């Protein structure tokens, strides 16, 4: 399967996915890494791995619609069959999602449906929860609201800062995202409405 990735930042999840492919855990080919941030280190990681990369800065495209249109066209030209959001900090519009002919997955640093949107770890600390974690889910037209594939929890410890909690969750993300992608590529996911069953 031909895999595309969108990332806005340092791309440690992208790296975990690329490592998992190297290790044989992901039987797909990474064919496109796009970003809305020209300076994103994720793009550097892609080019180091020999994967075509491209940035789509909003100010070069005039409007969000035009930016998304160009992203979608590029992914289609690269014949992407699965799109992975890996720290992509923009919500894809319903127009993009309905026109994308491929499934889209996202990883989010909280136990959804708690704390969707930006700064999930900050939201968790502000709320005072004792457990947080991360979620891999299908992307639908809402904000971090699509059917959940995998979730795992970490404790929130006394004295945690946004940085320490984020780091604990990130370690989990690096294991969970490749696992979820592997399940999808191996045909182990069965989506029934909101419920995703993992076949034995
Ligand atoms: C990760 O923690 C990811 O879950 C989060 O951004 C970070 C990206 O790190 N994504 C979101 O918050 C999406 N709403 P990375 O660039 O090192 O993979």
GROMACS .gro file of N, CA, C and O in nm, residues 21 26-27 37 64 71 94 124 128 160 199:
model
   44
   21UNK      N    1   0.864   0.044   0.945
   21UNK     CA    2   0.868  -0.013   0.810
   21UNK      C    3   1.002  -0.085   0.787
   21UNK      O    4   1.007  -0.196   0.735
   26UNK      N    5   0.551  -0.269   0.913
   26UNK     CA    6   0.455  -0.202   0.825
   26UNK      C    7   0.488  -0.243   0.681
   26UNK      O    8   0.594  -0.208   0.628
   27UNK      N    9   0.395  -0.316   0.621
   27UNK     CA   10   0.418  -0.367   0.485
   27UNK      C   11   0.361  -0.269   0.384
   27UNK      O   12   0.269  -0.301   0.310
   37UNK      N   13   0.405   2.342   0.716
   37UNK     CA   14   0.514   2.423   0.773
   37UNK      C   15   0.643   2.395   0.696
   37UNK      O   16   0.703   2.287   0.712
   64UNK      N   17  -0.726   2.851   0.269
   64UNK     CA   18  -0.717   2.716   0.321
   64UNK      C   19  -0.770   2.615   0.218
   64UNK      O   20  -0.715   2.506   0.201
   71UNK      N   21  -0.277   2.007  -0.165
   71UNK     CA   22  -0.229   1.889  -0.091
   71UNK      C   23  -0.296   1.763  -0.147
   71UNK      O   24  -0.230   1.664  -0.176
   94UNK      N   25  -1.415   1.917   0.576
   94UNK     CA   26  -1.501   1.805   0.534
   94UNK      C   27  -1.492   1.786   0.383
   94UNK      O   28  -1.504   1.674   0.334
  124UNK      N   29  -0.531   1.819   2.974
  124UNK     CA   30  -0.542   1.709   3.072
  124UNK      C   31  -0.490   1.753   3.208
  124UNK      O   32  -0.552   1.727   3.312
  128UNK      N   33  -0.694   1.810   3.565
  128UNK     CA   34  -0.657   1.734   3.685
  128UNK      C   35  -0.680   1.585   3.674
  128UNK      O   36  -0.692   1.517   3.777
  160UNK      N   37   0.396   1.658   3.734
  160UNK     CA   38   0.409   1.657   3.588
  160UNK      C   39   0.394   1.798   3.532
  160UNK      O   40   0.309   1.875   3.577
  199UNK      N   41  -0.963  -0.797   1.434
  199UNK     CA   42  -0.981  -0.940   1.408
  199UNK      C   43  -0.862  -1.017   1.465
  199UNK      O   44  -0.750  -0.967   1.464
   0.00000   0.00000   0.00000
